[in-house]
Structure formats: structure tokens, C-alpha cells
Amino acid sequence: MKKTKMIITAAFALLLASCSDTADVRDIKGGYHYKTSGQVEVSDNGKSTIEQLGQETGMLEVVSLHDDDNVLITFSQTGGEVYNTKATADGNTLRFDPFHRTLTIKTTTDNTIGINDHLGLLDSIGSYPTVQTEVFDLTVSGRAEVYDNTLIFYYQYDGRSQSTGKTLRGTDIQMLAKKN
């Protein structure tokens, strides 16, 4: 009877040990509030403009997958979309899988005012910018650095407009997430 009790206790201890999180995961799992900012390059027919991203805020959750150092990160943007990705905690770095999302930004186009002369040539007399809102489908990649109660994400955006042929690239986009 005593031997059976020891086997059951050992099996239960082994089961608990296999479900426990690593120290890296324990340190980062939980709820965070975040703010994102940066700028992107929008290209259209060989012309490029630098556009400032609107500041995004929201909540994110880091959830243990109970599988080594693997976690799930869920994002809930204030007044916007939700998206998620899986990641691996590796010391002070969080490496996440690229994920897809949409982004609405204001783009600026310079328009030339001109007059055609009798030879059909355009004589430019000025230009004016027009601002429009566009939705881009993005692939987001990057990494995050882990600090005490803080995650700093470094993103790269690569995408295409849903309505025009414009492309979007961003390499210096940051998200600051503070633990709740």
C-alpha cells in the first residue's frame, strides 16, 4: 500500500513539474497596457513619402502555453482590432512569430497644378497636398526586450494598401508595454 502511495505521489509531482512555467515565462506573463508609435515609408509609382503613425494604445496579455518557454501574446487595440501571435521567451528577449493585421493611416499625396500650353506640355504653377485615409494589410515582425514589468517591442511593418497599389514599410516602430 505504501509503495502504491509513493508511486501516485511521484506521478503527481512529475505531472505538476511538467506543467510549471519556466522563470522566463513567469516573469513576463500577465496583463499590460501599451502605446505604439513610429513612422513608415509609403511608396506609390516610384514616389515615397514618410508618414507618421497615429499613436495606438490598448491592452495586451502574455499567456503561458505550458510548453517550455512558449507563450501566446494577445493584443486588443483601444477602439480597434484584436490580433495575436505566439512567442518564445529567451532570457531578456521575446521572439515572436510574424503576424498579420490591418492598419489605417493618413497618407499625403502632392498634386501639381499646371497649365497645358499649345504644344501639350504641362507648365507647373504650383502644388498642393491632399490627405487621405487608407487601410493597409500588414505583416508585422520583430522582437521584444524584457525589463522589470516592461516589454519594449521593436516592429518592422511590410504591407500593401487594400484600395490602391501603394506599399508600406516601417523599420523603426516601437511599442512600450507596462505591466498592469
GROMACS .gro file of N, CA and C in nm:
model
  540
    1MET      N    1   0.082  -0.119   0.000
    1MET     CA    2   0.000   0.000   0.000
    1MET      C    3   0.087   0.126   0.000
    2LYS      N    4   0.193   0.121   0.081
    2LYS     CA    5   0.283   0.235   0.091
    2LYS      C    6   0.353   0.259  -0.043
    3LYS      N    7   0.390   0.151  -0.112
    3LYS     CA    8   0.458   0.162  -0.241
    3LYS      C    9   0.364   0.225  -0.345
    4THR      N   10   0.238   0.189  -0.345
    4THR     CA   11   0.140   0.246  -0.437
    4THR      C   12   0.122   0.395  -0.411
    5LYS      N   13   0.116   0.433  -0.285
    5LYS     CA   14   0.102   0.574  -0.248
    5LYS      C   15   0.222   0.655  -0.298
    6MET      N   16   0.342   0.599  -0.285
    6MET     CA   17   0.463   0.669  -0.331
    6MET      C   18   0.463   0.684  -0.482
    7ILE      N   19   0.417   0.583  -0.553
    7ILE     CA   20   0.412   0.590  -0.699
    7ILE      C   21   0.313   0.697  -0.743
    8ILE      N   22   0.197   0.700  -0.679
    8ILE     CA   23   0.096   0.801  -0.712
    8ILE      C   24   0.149   0.941  -0.680
    9THR      N   25   0.213   0.958  -0.566
    9THR     CA   26   0.269   1.088  -0.528
    9THR      C   27   0.378   1.131  -0.626
   10ALA      N   28   0.464   1.039  -0.665
   10ALA     CA   29   0.571   1.070  -0.760
   10ALA      C   30   0.512   1.107  -0.896
   11ALA      N   31   0.410   1.035  -0.941
   11ALA     CA   32   0.347   1.065  -1.069
   11ALA      C   33   0.280   1.203  -1.066
   12PHE      N   34   0.215   1.236  -0.955
   12PHE     CA   35   0.151   1.366  -0.940
   12PHE      C   36   0.256   1.477  -0.938
   13ALA      N   37   0.366   1.457  -0.869
   13ALA     CA   38   0.475   1.556  -0.866
   13ALA      C   39   0.535   1.576  -1.005
   14LEU      N   40   0.551   1.468  -1.079
   14LEU     CA   41   0.603   1.477  -1.215
   14LEU      C   42   0.506   1.553  -1.305
   15LEU      N   43   0.377   1.528  -1.289
   15LEU     CA   44   0.276   1.599  -1.366
   15LEU      C   45   0.279   1.748  -1.335
   16LEU      N   46   0.287   1.785  -1.209
   16LEU     CA   47   0.294   1.926  -1.171
   16LEU      C   48   0.421   1.992  -1.225
   17ALA      N   49   0.531   1.922  -1.219
   17ALA     CA   50   0.658   1.978  -1.268
   17ALA      C   51   0.652   2.001  -1.419
   18SER      N   52   0.586   1.913  -1.491
   18SER     CA   53   0.580   1.929  -1.637
   18SER      C   54   0.487   2.042  -1.678
   19CYS      N   55   0.396   2.083  -1.592
   19CYS     CA   56   0.304   2.192  -1.624
   19CYS      C   57   0.354   2.327  -1.574
   20SER      N   58   0.460   2.328  -1.499
   20SER     CA   59   0.508   2.455  -1.444
   20SER      C   60   0.577   2.537  -1.551
   21ASP      N   61   0.574   2.668  -1.534
   21ASP     CA   62   0.635   2.759  -1.629
   21ASP      C   63   0.782   2.780  -1.594
   22THR      N   64   0.860   2.814  -1.695
   22THR     CA   65   0.999   2.849  -1.671
   22THR      C   66   1.005   2.986  -1.605
   23ALA      N   67   1.120   3.021  -1.551
   23ALA     CA   68   1.137   3.152  -1.488
   23ALA      C   69   1.115   3.264  -1.588
   24ASP      N   70   1.161   3.245  -1.712
   24ASP     CA   71   1.142   3.348  -1.815
   24ASP      C   72   0.994   3.374  -1.839
   25VAL      N   73   0.914   3.269  -1.847
   25VAL     CA   74   0.770   3.283  -1.871
   25VAL      C   75   0.701   3.343  -1.749
   26ARG      N   76   0.736   3.296  -1.630
   26ARG     CA   77   0.675   3.351  -1.508
   26ARG      C   78   0.698   3.501  -1.497
   27ASP      N   79   0.816   3.548  -1.539
   27ASP     CA   80   0.848   3.691  -1.528
   27ASP      C   81   0.766   3.778  -1.623
   28ILE      N   82   0.726   3.726  -1.738
   28ILE     CA   83   0.659   3.812  -1.836
   28ILE      C   84   0.509   3.790  -1.849
   29LYS      N   85   0.457   3.676  -1.803
   29LYS     CA   86   0.314   3.653  -1.824
   29LYS      C   87   0.232   3.750  -1.740
   30GLY      N   88   0.117   3.788  -1.796
   30GLY     CA   89   0.029   3.882  -1.727
   30GLY      C   90  -0.027   3.985  -1.824
   31GLY      N   91  -0.099   4.082  -1.768
   31GLY     CA   92  -0.162   4.186  -1.847
   31GLY      C   93  -0.077   4.312  -1.853
   32TYR      N   94  -0.080   4.378  -1.966
   32TYR     CA   95  -0.003   4.500  -1.990
   32TYR      C   96  -0.092   4.602  -2.062
   33HIS      N   97  -0.062   4.729  -2.045
   33HIS     CA   98  -0.120   4.832  -2.131
   33HIS      C   99  -0.006   4.884  -2.220
   34TYR      N  100  -0.038   4.919  -2.344
   34TYR     CA  101   0.067   4.954  -2.438
   34TYR      C  102   0.036   5.082  -2.515
   35LYS      N  103   0.144   5.136  -2.574
   35LYS     CA  104   0.136   5.252  -2.662
   35LYS      C  105   0.238   5.228  -2.773
   36THR      N  106   0.197   5.251  -2.898
   36THR     CA  107   0.283   5.229  -3.014
   36THR      C  108   0.299   5.359  -3.091
   37SER      N  109   0.420   5.383  -3.142
   37SER     CA  110   0.443   5.500  -3.227
   37SER      C  111   0.556   5.470  -3.324
   38GLY      N  112   0.567   5.554  -3.425
   38GLY     CA  113   0.673   5.539  -3.523
   38GLY      C  114   0.633   5.603  -3.654
   39GLN      N  115   0.713   5.576  -3.754
   39GLN     CA  116   0.682   5.628  -3.887
   39GLN      C  117   0.709   5.520  -3.991
   40VAL      N  118   0.643   5.536  -4.106
   40VAL     CA  119   0.656   5.439  -4.213
   40VAL      C  120   0.680   5.512  -4.344
   41GLU      N  121   0.732   5.438  -4.441
   41GLU     CA  122   0.751   5.490  -4.576
   41GLU      C  123   0.641   5.432  -4.664
   42VAL      N  124   0.565   5.520  -4.728
   42VAL     CA  125   0.459   5.478  -4.818
   42VAL      C  126   0.506   5.510  -4.960
   43SER      N  127   0.506   5.408  -5.047
   43SER     CA  128   0.555   5.424  -5.184
   43SER      C  129   0.442   5.400  -5.283
   44ASP      N  130   0.442   5.482  -5.390
   44ASP     CA  131   0.343   5.470  -5.495
   44ASP      C  132   0.406   5.516  -5.626
   45ASN      N  133   0.420   5.423  -5.720
   45ASN     CA  134   0.475   5.455  -5.853
   45ASN      C  135   0.610   5.525  -5.845
   46GLY      N  136   0.699   5.475  -5.761
   46GLY     CA  137   0.833   5.530  -5.752
   46GLY      C  138   0.847   5.652  -5.662
   47LYS      N  139   0.736   5.708  -5.614
   47LYS     CA  140   0.741   5.821  -5.522
   47LYS      C  141   0.717   5.770  -5.380
   48SER      N  142   0.795   5.822  -5.286
   48SER     CA  143   0.781   5.778  -5.147
   48SER      C  144   0.758   5.898  -5.056
   49THR      N  145   0.678   5.877  -4.955
   49THR     CA  146   0.659   5.977  -4.850
   49THR      C  147   0.676   5.910  -4.715
   50ILE      N  148   0.720   5.986  -4.618
   50ILE     CA  149   0.731   5.938  -4.481
   50ILE      C  150   0.606   5.984  -4.407
   51GLU      N  151   0.536   5.889  -4.349
   51GLU     CA  152   0.411   5.919  -4.278
   51GLU      C  153   0.426   5.882  -4.131
   52GLN      N  154   0.383   5.969  -4.045
   52GLN     CA  155   0.384   5.945  -3.901
   52GLN      C  156   0.264   5.856  -3.866
   53LEU      N  157   0.287   5.752  -3.788
   53LEU     CA  158   0.177   5.667  -3.744
   53LEU      C  159   0.102   5.736  -3.632
   54GLY      N  160  -0.030   5.720  -3.631
   54GLY     CA  161  -0.106   5.766  -3.517
   54GLY      C  162  -0.071   5.679  -3.397
   55GLN      N  163  -0.074   5.737  -3.279
   55GLN     CA  164  -0.039   5.658  -3.161
   55GLN      C  165  -0.150   5.559  -3.130
   56GLU      N  166  -0.111   5.433  -3.119
   56GLU     CA  167  -0.206   5.327  -3.084
   56GLU      C  168  -0.189   5.296  -2.936
   57THR      N  169  -0.300   5.270  -2.871
   57THR     CA  170  -0.297   5.226  -2.733
   57THR      C  171  -0.386   5.103  -2.720
   58GLY      N  172  -0.368   5.030  -2.613
   58GLY     CA  173  -0.452   4.913  -2.590
   58GLY      C  174  -0.399   4.827  -2.478
   59MET      N  175  -0.451   4.707  -2.474
   59MET     CA  176  -0.412   4.610  -2.372
   59MET      C  177  -0.353   4.488  -2.443
   60LEU      N  178  -0.254   4.428  -2.379
   60LEU     CA  179  -0.202   4.301  -2.429
   60LEU      C  180  -0.190   4.205  -2.312
   61GLU      N  181  -0.197   4.078  -2.345
   61GLU     CA  182  -0.188   3.973  -2.244
   61GLU      C  183  -0.085   3.872  -2.291
   62VAL      N  184   0.005   3.835  -2.200
   62VAL     CA  185   0.102   3.730  -2.226
   62VAL      C  186   0.056   3.608  -2.147
   63VAL      N  187   0.026   3.500  -2.218
   63VAL     CA  188  -0.031   3.379  -2.158
   63VAL      C  189   0.065   3.263  -2.180
   64SER      N  190   0.092   3.188  -2.076
   64SER     CA  191   0.178   3.070  -2.088
   64SER      C  192   0.108   2.961  -2.167
   65LEU      N  193   0.183   2.896  -2.254
   65LEU     CA  194   0.131   2.781  -2.326
   65LEU      C  195   0.171   2.650  -2.258
   66HIS      N  196   0.239   2.659  -2.143
   66HIS     CA  197   0.285   2.543  -2.066
   66HIS      C  198   0.363   2.446  -2.154
   67ASP      N  199   0.445   2.503  -2.240
   67ASP     CA  200   0.527   2.425  -2.333
   67ASP      C  201   0.663   2.493  -2.341
   68ASP      N  202   0.752   2.455  -2.252
   68ASP     CA  203   0.884   2.517  -2.242
   68ASP      C  204   0.870   2.668  -2.221
   69ASP      N  205   0.932   2.746  -2.310
   69ASP     CA  206   0.932   2.892  -2.298
   69ASP      C  207   0.833   2.957  -2.394
   70ASN      N  208   0.730   2.885  -2.437
   70ASN     CA  209   0.635   2.936  -2.536
   70ASN      C  210   0.518   3.006  -2.470
   71VAL      N  211   0.481   3.120  -2.530
   71VAL     CA  212   0.370   3.199  -2.480
   71VAL      C  213   0.282   3.244  -2.596
   72LEU      N  214   0.162   3.286  -2.564
   72LEU     CA  215   0.071   3.347  -2.659
   72LEU      C  216   0.058   3.494  -2.619
   73ILE      N  217   0.070   3.583  -2.717
   73ILE     CA  218   0.052   3.726  -2.691
   73ILE      C  219  -0.074   3.769  -2.763
   74THR      N  220  -0.170   3.825  -2.690
   74THR     CA  221  -0.293   3.877  -2.749
   74THR      C  222  -0.293   4.029  -2.735
   75PHE      N  223  -0.334   4.097  -2.841
   75PHE     CA  224  -0.339   4.243  -2.843
   75PHE      C  225  -0.484   4.285  -2.862
   76SER      N  226  -0.529   4.383  -2.786
   76SER     CA  227  -0.662   4.440  -2.802
   76SER      C  228  -0.646   4.591  -2.809
   77GLN      N  229  -0.651   4.643  -2.931
   77GLN     CA  230  -0.630   4.785  -2.954
   77GLN      C  231  -0.753   4.863  -2.908
   78THR      N  232  -0.731   4.975  -2.840
   78THR     CA  233  -0.840   5.059  -2.795
   78THR      C  234  -0.920   5.108  -2.916
   79GLY      N  235  -1.048   5.076  -2.920
   79GLY     CA  236  -1.134   5.119  -3.029
   79GLY      C  237  -1.098   5.058  -3.163
   80GLY      N  238  -1.025   4.946  -3.163
   80GLY     CA  239  -0.980   4.890  -3.290
   80GLY      C  240  -0.984   4.739  -3.290
   81GLU      N  241  -0.890   4.682  -3.363
   81GLU     CA  242  -0.888   4.539  -3.386
   81GLU      C  243  -0.817   4.461  -3.275
   82VAL      N  244  -0.829   4.330  -3.284
   82VAL     CA  245  -0.754   4.240  -3.196
   82VAL      C  246  -0.671   4.148  -3.285
   83TYR      N  247  -0.556   4.108  -3.236
   83TYR     CA  248  -0.468   4.018  -3.308
   83TYR      C  249  -0.382   3.945  -3.208
   84ASN      N  250  -0.313   3.839  -3.253
   84ASN     CA  251  -0.232   3.760  -3.161
   84ASN      C  252  -0.115   3.697  -3.235
   85THR      N  253  -0.020   3.649  -3.156
   85THR     CA  254   0.095   3.577  -3.210
   85THR      C  255   0.152   3.488  -3.100
   86LYS      N  256   0.226   3.389  -3.140
   86LYS     CA  257   0.297   3.304  -3.044
   86LYS      C  258   0.441   3.352  -3.036
   87ALA      N  259   0.502   3.331  -2.920
   87ALA     CA  260   0.638   3.379  -2.899
   87ALA      C  261   0.714   3.282  -2.810
   88THR      N  262   0.846   3.301  -2.808
   88THR     CA  263   0.933   3.223  -2.721
   88THR      C  264   1.013   3.319  -2.635
   89ALA      N  265   1.010   3.295  -2.504
   89ALA     CA  266   1.088   3.375  -2.411
   89ALA      C  267   1.228   3.317  -2.403
   90ASP      N  268   1.327   3.403  -2.424
   90ASP     CA  269   1.466   3.361  -2.425
   90ASP      C  270   1.547   3.463  -2.346
   91GLY      N  271   1.551   3.444  -2.214
   91GLY     CA  272   1.622   3.539  -2.129
   91GLY      C  273   1.554   3.675  -2.132
   92ASN      N  274   1.624   3.777  -2.177
   92ASN     CA  275   1.570   3.913  -2.183
   92ASN      C  276   1.511   3.947  -2.319
   93THR      N  277   1.487   3.846  -2.401
   93THR     CA  278   1.431   3.868  -2.535
   93THR      C  279   1.307   3.782  -2.554
   94LEU      N  280   1.210   3.840  -2.619
   94LEU     CA  281   1.087   3.770  -2.655
   94LEU      C  282   1.083   3.768  -2.807
   95ARG      N  283   1.095   3.648  -2.865
   95ARG     CA  284   1.095   3.634  -3.012
   95ARG      C  285   0.956   3.584  -3.055
   96PHE      N  286   0.887   3.667  -3.133
   96PHE     CA  287   0.752   3.630  -3.173
   96PHE      C  288   0.743   3.597  -3.321
   97ASP      N  289   0.645   3.514  -3.354
   97ASP     CA  290   0.618   3.477  -3.492
   97ASP      C  291   0.561   3.599  -3.565
   98PRO      N  292   0.596   3.621  -3.693
   98PRO     CA  293   0.532   3.728  -3.769
   98PRO      C  294   0.380   3.706  -3.769
   99PHE      N  295   0.307   3.817  -3.765
   99PHE     CA  296   0.161   3.808  -3.766
   99PHE      C  297   0.103   3.912  -3.860
  100HIS      N  298  -0.024   3.895  -3.894
  100HIS     CA  299  -0.092   3.984  -3.987
  100HIS      C  300  -0.192   4.071  -3.913
  101ARG      N  301  -0.204   4.193  -3.962
  101ARG     CA  302  -0.303   4.286  -3.908
  101ARG      C  303  -0.330   4.393  -4.012
  102THR      N  304  -0.428   4.476  -3.988
  102THR     CA  305  -0.454   4.589  -4.076
  102THR      C  306  -0.419   4.717  -4.002
  103LEU      N  307  -0.388   4.821  -4.078
  103LEU     CA  308  -0.351   4.950  -4.020
  103LEU      C  309  -0.412   5.059  -4.105
  104THR      N  310  -0.482   5.151  -4.041
  104THR     CA  311  -0.538   5.266  -4.110
  104THR      C  312  -0.450   5.386  -4.082
  105ILE      N  313  -0.398   5.448  -4.189
  105ILE     CA  314  -0.315   5.566  -4.170
  105ILE      C  315  -0.356   5.674  -4.269
  106LYS      N  316  -0.315   5.797  -4.238
  106LYS     CA  317  -0.335   5.908  -4.330
  106LYS      C  318  -0.213   5.918  -4.419
  107THR      N  319  -0.238   5.922  -4.550
  107THR     CA  320  -0.129   5.935  -4.647
  107THR      C  321  -0.142   6.072  -4.716
  108THR      N  322  -0.029   6.127  -4.754
  108THR     CA  323  -0.025   6.257  -4.820
  108THR      C  324   0.023   6.239  -4.964
  109THR      N  325  -0.048   6.301  -5.056
  109THR     CA  326  -0.009   6.299  -5.197
  109THR      C  327   0.008   6.443  -5.242
  110ASP      N  328   0.122   6.474  -5.308
  110ASP     CA  329   0.142   6.607  -5.365
  110ASP      C  330   0.080   6.610  -5.503
  111ASN      N  331  -0.003   6.710  -5.528
  111ASN     CA  332  -0.068   6.728  -5.656
  111ASN      C  333  -0.012   6.853  -5.722
  112THR      N  334   0.018   6.844  -5.850
  112THR     CA  335   0.074   6.956  -5.924
  112THR      C  336  -0.038   7.029  -5.998
  113ILE      N  337  -0.037   7.161  -5.986
  113ILE     CA  338  -0.130   7.244  -6.062
  113ILE      C  339  -0.053   7.293  -6.184
  114GLY      N  340  -0.110   7.275  -6.298
  114GLY     CA  341  -0.038   7.317  -6.418
  114GLY      C  342  -0.132   7.361  -6.528
  115ILE      N  343  -0.071   7.417  -6.629
  115ILE     CA  344  -0.144   7.465  -6.746
  115ILE      C  345  -0.079   7.401  -6.868
  116ASN      N  346  -0.158   7.346  -6.957
  116ASN     CA  347  -0.107   7.292  -7.082
  116ASN      C  348  -0.088   7.405  -7.182
  117ASP      N  349   0.028   7.411  -7.244
  117ASP     CA  350   0.048   7.511  -7.350
  117ASP      C  351   0.003   7.452  -7.483
  118HIS      N  352   0.017   7.524  -7.587
  118HIS     CA  353  -0.032   7.479  -7.717
  118HIS      C  354   0.046   7.358  -7.772
  119LEU      N  355   0.161   7.323  -7.713
  119LEU     CA  356   0.237   7.206  -7.757
  119LEU      C  357   0.203   7.081  -7.675
  120GLY      N  358   0.110   7.098  -7.582
  120GLY     CA  359   0.071   6.984  -7.500
  120GLY      C  360   0.164   6.961  -7.382
  121LEU      N  361   0.250   7.056  -7.351
  121LEU     CA  362   0.341   7.044  -7.238
  121LEU      C  363   0.276   7.105  -7.115
  122LEU      N  364   0.303   7.046  -7.001
  122LEU     CA  365   0.247   7.094  -6.876
  122LEU      C  366   0.342   7.195  -6.815
  123ASP      N  367   0.292   7.310  -6.786
  123ASP     CA  368   0.370   7.414  -6.718
  123ASP      C  369   0.321   7.418  -6.574
  124SER      N  370   0.406   7.380  -6.481
  124SER     CA  371   0.367   7.374  -6.341
  124SER      C  372   0.360   7.513  -6.281
  125ILE      N  373   0.249   7.542  -6.214
  125ILE     CA  374   0.236   7.671  -6.146
  125ILE      C  375   0.225   7.655  -5.995
  126GLY      N  376   0.235   7.533  -5.948
  126GLY     CA  377   0.231   7.511  -5.804
  126GLY      C  378   0.189   7.369  -5.771
  127SER      N  379   0.185   7.340  -5.643
  127SER     CA  380   0.140   7.209  -5.598
  127SER      C  381   0.067   7.223  -5.466
  128TYR      N  382  -0.014   7.125  -5.435
  128TYR     CA  383  -0.085   7.123  -5.309
  128TYR      C  384  -0.098   6.978  -5.261
  129PRO      N  385  -0.092   6.958  -5.131
  129PRO     CA  386  -0.103   6.821  -5.080
  129PRO      C  387  -0.249   6.784  -5.055
  130THR      N  388  -0.280   6.657  -5.075
  130THR     CA  389  -0.409   6.604  -5.033
  130THR      C  390  -0.383   6.491  -4.934
  131VAL      N  391  -0.464   6.488  -4.833
  131VAL     CA  392  -0.451   6.386  -4.729
  131VAL      C  393  -0.572   6.294  -4.739
  132GLN      N  394  -0.543   6.163  -4.740
  132GLN     CA  395  -0.650   6.065  -4.745
  132GLN      C  396  -0.619   5.953  -4.647
  133THR      N  397  -0.722   5.883  -4.606
  133THR     CA  398  -0.707   5.771  -4.515
  133THR      C  399  -0.707   5.643  -4.597
  134GLU      N  400  -0.610   5.555  -4.567
  134GLU     CA  401  -0.600   5.427  -4.638
  134GLU      C  402  -0.582   5.314  -4.538
  135VAL      N  403  -0.632   5.198  -4.576
  135VAL     CA  404  -0.617   5.077  -4.495
  135VAL      C  405  -0.512   4.989  -4.561
  136PHE      N  406  -0.413   4.946  -4.483
  136PHE     CA  407  -0.307   4.860  -4.532
  136PHE      C  408  -0.313   4.724  -4.463
  137ASP      N  409  -0.292   4.619  -4.540
  137ASP     CA  410  -0.275   4.484  -4.485
  137ASP      C  411  -0.127   4.468  -4.456
  138LEU      N  412  -0.092   4.434  -4.333
  138LEU     CA  413   0.047   4.429  -4.291
  138LEU      C  414   0.090   4.291  -4.245
  139THR      N  415   0.219   4.265  -4.262
  139THR     CA  416   0.287   4.158  -4.190
  139THR      C  417   0.378   4.228  -4.090
  140VAL      N  418   0.366   4.191  -3.965
  140VAL     CA  419   0.444   4.253  -3.857
  140VAL      C  420   0.544   4.150  -3.807
  141SER      N  421   0.671   4.190  -3.802
  141SER     CA  422   0.776   4.104  -3.748
  141SER      C  423   0.859   4.185  -3.650
  142GLY      N  424   0.951   4.120  -3.581
  142GLY     CA  425   1.037   4.190  -3.487
  142GLY      C  426   1.068   4.108  -3.365
  143ARG      N  427   1.090   4.179  -3.255
  143ARG     CA  428   1.123   4.116  -3.128
  143ARG      C  429   1.084   4.210  -3.015
  144ALA      N  430   1.092   4.160  -2.892
  144ALA     CA  431   1.068   4.245  -2.775
  144ALA      C  432   1.180   4.222  -2.675
  145GLU      N  433   1.215   4.327  -2.604
  145GLU     CA  434   1.311   4.317  -2.495
  145GLU      C  435   1.235   4.321  -2.364
  146VAL      N  436   1.279   4.239  -2.269
  146VAL     CA  437   1.211   4.222  -2.142
  146VAL      C  438   1.288   4.296  -2.033
  147TYR      N  439   1.216   4.383  -1.961
  147TYR     CA  440   1.271   4.454  -1.846
  147TYR      C  441   1.176   4.432  -1.729
  148ASP      N  442   1.208   4.481  -1.611
  148ASP     CA  443   1.119   4.467  -1.496
  148ASP      C  444   0.984   4.531  -1.528
  149ASN      N  445   0.879   4.452  -1.535
  149ASN     CA  446   0.742   4.497  -1.558
  149ASN      C  447   0.723   4.575  -1.688
  150THR      N  448   0.815   4.564  -1.781
  150THR     CA  449   0.807   4.639  -1.907
  150THR      C  450   0.856   4.552  -2.023
  151LEU      N  451   0.783   4.559  -2.133
  151LEU     CA  452   0.825   4.497  -2.259
  151LEU      C  453   0.839   4.609  -2.361
  152ILE      N  454   0.949   4.610  -2.436
  152ILE     CA  455   0.965   4.705  -2.546
  152ILE      C  456   0.973   4.626  -2.675
  153PHE      N  457   0.872   4.643  -2.761
  153PHE     CA  458   0.865   4.575  -2.889
  153PHE      C  459   0.930   4.662  -2.995
  154TYR      N  460   1.007   4.600  -3.082
  154TYR     CA  461   1.067   4.666  -3.197
  154TYR      C  462   1.008   4.598  -3.321
  155TYR      N  463   0.925   4.671  -3.393
  155TYR     CA  464   0.850   4.615  -3.505
  155TYR      C  465   0.907   4.657  -3.640
  156GLN      N  466   0.884   4.568  -3.738
  156GLN     CA  467   0.901   4.601  -3.879
  156GLN      C  468   0.765   4.574  -3.944
  157TYR      N  469   0.718   4.672  -4.022
  157TYR     CA  470   0.592   4.659  -4.095
  157TYR      C  471   0.623   4.644  -4.243
  158ASP      N  472   0.547   4.557  -4.309
  158ASP     CA  473   0.558   4.540  -4.452
  158ASP      C  474   0.416   4.514  -4.502
  159GLY      N  475   0.364   4.604  -4.590
  159GLY     CA  476   0.227   4.585  -4.631
  159GLY      C  477   0.190   4.653  -4.761
  160ARG      N  478   0.063   4.635  -4.797
  160ARG     CA  479   0.008   4.688  -4.922
  160ARG      C  480  -0.131   4.744  -4.892
  161SER      N  481  -0.165   4.854  -4.961
  161SER     CA  482  -0.296   4.917  -4.947
  161SER      C  483  -0.405   4.824  -4.997
  162GLN      N  484  -0.520   4.828  -4.931
  162GLN     CA  485  -0.635   4.748  -4.976
  162GLN      C  486  -0.704   4.812  -5.097
  163SER      N  487  -0.680   4.943  -5.121
  163SER     CA  488  -0.755   5.011  -5.227
  163SER      C  489  -0.670   5.065  -5.341
  164THR      N  490  -0.539   5.079  -5.321
  164THR     CA  491  -0.451   5.131  -5.427
  164THR      C  492  -0.329   5.040  -5.438
  165GLY      N  493  -0.234   5.076  -5.521
  165GLY     CA  494  -0.111   4.999  -5.536
  165GLY      C  495  -0.001   5.041  -5.441
  166LYS      N  496  -0.033   5.125  -5.344
  166LYS     CA  497   0.070   5.175  -5.253
  166LYS      C  498   0.123   5.063  -5.163
  167THR      N  499   0.253   5.072  -5.132
  167THR     CA  500   0.314   4.980  -5.038
  167THR      C  501   0.360   5.056  -4.916
  168LEU      N  502   0.377   4.986  -4.807
  168LEU     CA  503   0.416   5.047  -4.680
  168LEU      C  504   0.528   4.965  -4.618
  169ARG      N  505   0.631   5.036  -4.570
  169ARG     CA  506   0.742   4.971  -4.499
  169ARG      C  507   0.778   5.056  -4.379
  170GLY      N  508   0.801   4.990  -4.269
  170GLY     CA  509   0.845   5.060  -4.148
  170GLY      C  510   0.944   4.974  -4.073
  171THR      N  511   1.055   5.034  -4.031
  171THR     CA  512   1.158   4.955  -3.963
  171THR      C  513   1.190   5.005  -3.824
  172ASP      N  514   1.134   5.114  -3.783
  172ASP     CA  515   1.167   5.170  -3.652
  172ASP      C  516   1.040   5.203  -3.574
  173ILE      N  517   0.955   5.104  -3.557
  173ILE     CA  518   0.829   5.121  -3.486
  173ILE      C  519   0.843   5.058  -3.349
  174GLN      N  520   0.805   5.133  -3.246
  174GLN     CA  521   0.822   5.082  -3.110
  174GLN      C  522   0.689   5.076  -3.038
  175MET      N  523   0.677   4.974  -2.954
  175MET     CA  524   0.563   4.960  -2.864
  175MET      C  525   0.618   4.945  -2.724
  176LEU      N  526   0.570   5.028  -2.635
  176LEU     CA  527   0.607   5.022  -2.494
  176LEU      C  528   0.490   4.962  -2.418
  177ALA      N  529   0.513   4.848  -2.352
  177ALA     CA  530   0.407   4.780  -2.276
  177ALA      C  531   0.447   4.775  -2.130
  178LYS      N  532   0.362   4.832  -2.043
  178LYS     CA  533   0.386   4.835  -1.899
  178LYS      C  534   0.288   4.740  -1.831
  179LYS      N  535   0.341   4.660  -1.740
  179LYS     CA  536   0.258   4.561  -1.672
  179LYS      C  537   0.155   4.632  -1.583
  180ASN      N  538   0.033   4.578  -1.585
  180ASN     CA  539  -0.077   4.635  -1.503
  180ASN      C  540  -0.054   4.607  -1.356
   0.00000   0.00000   0.00000
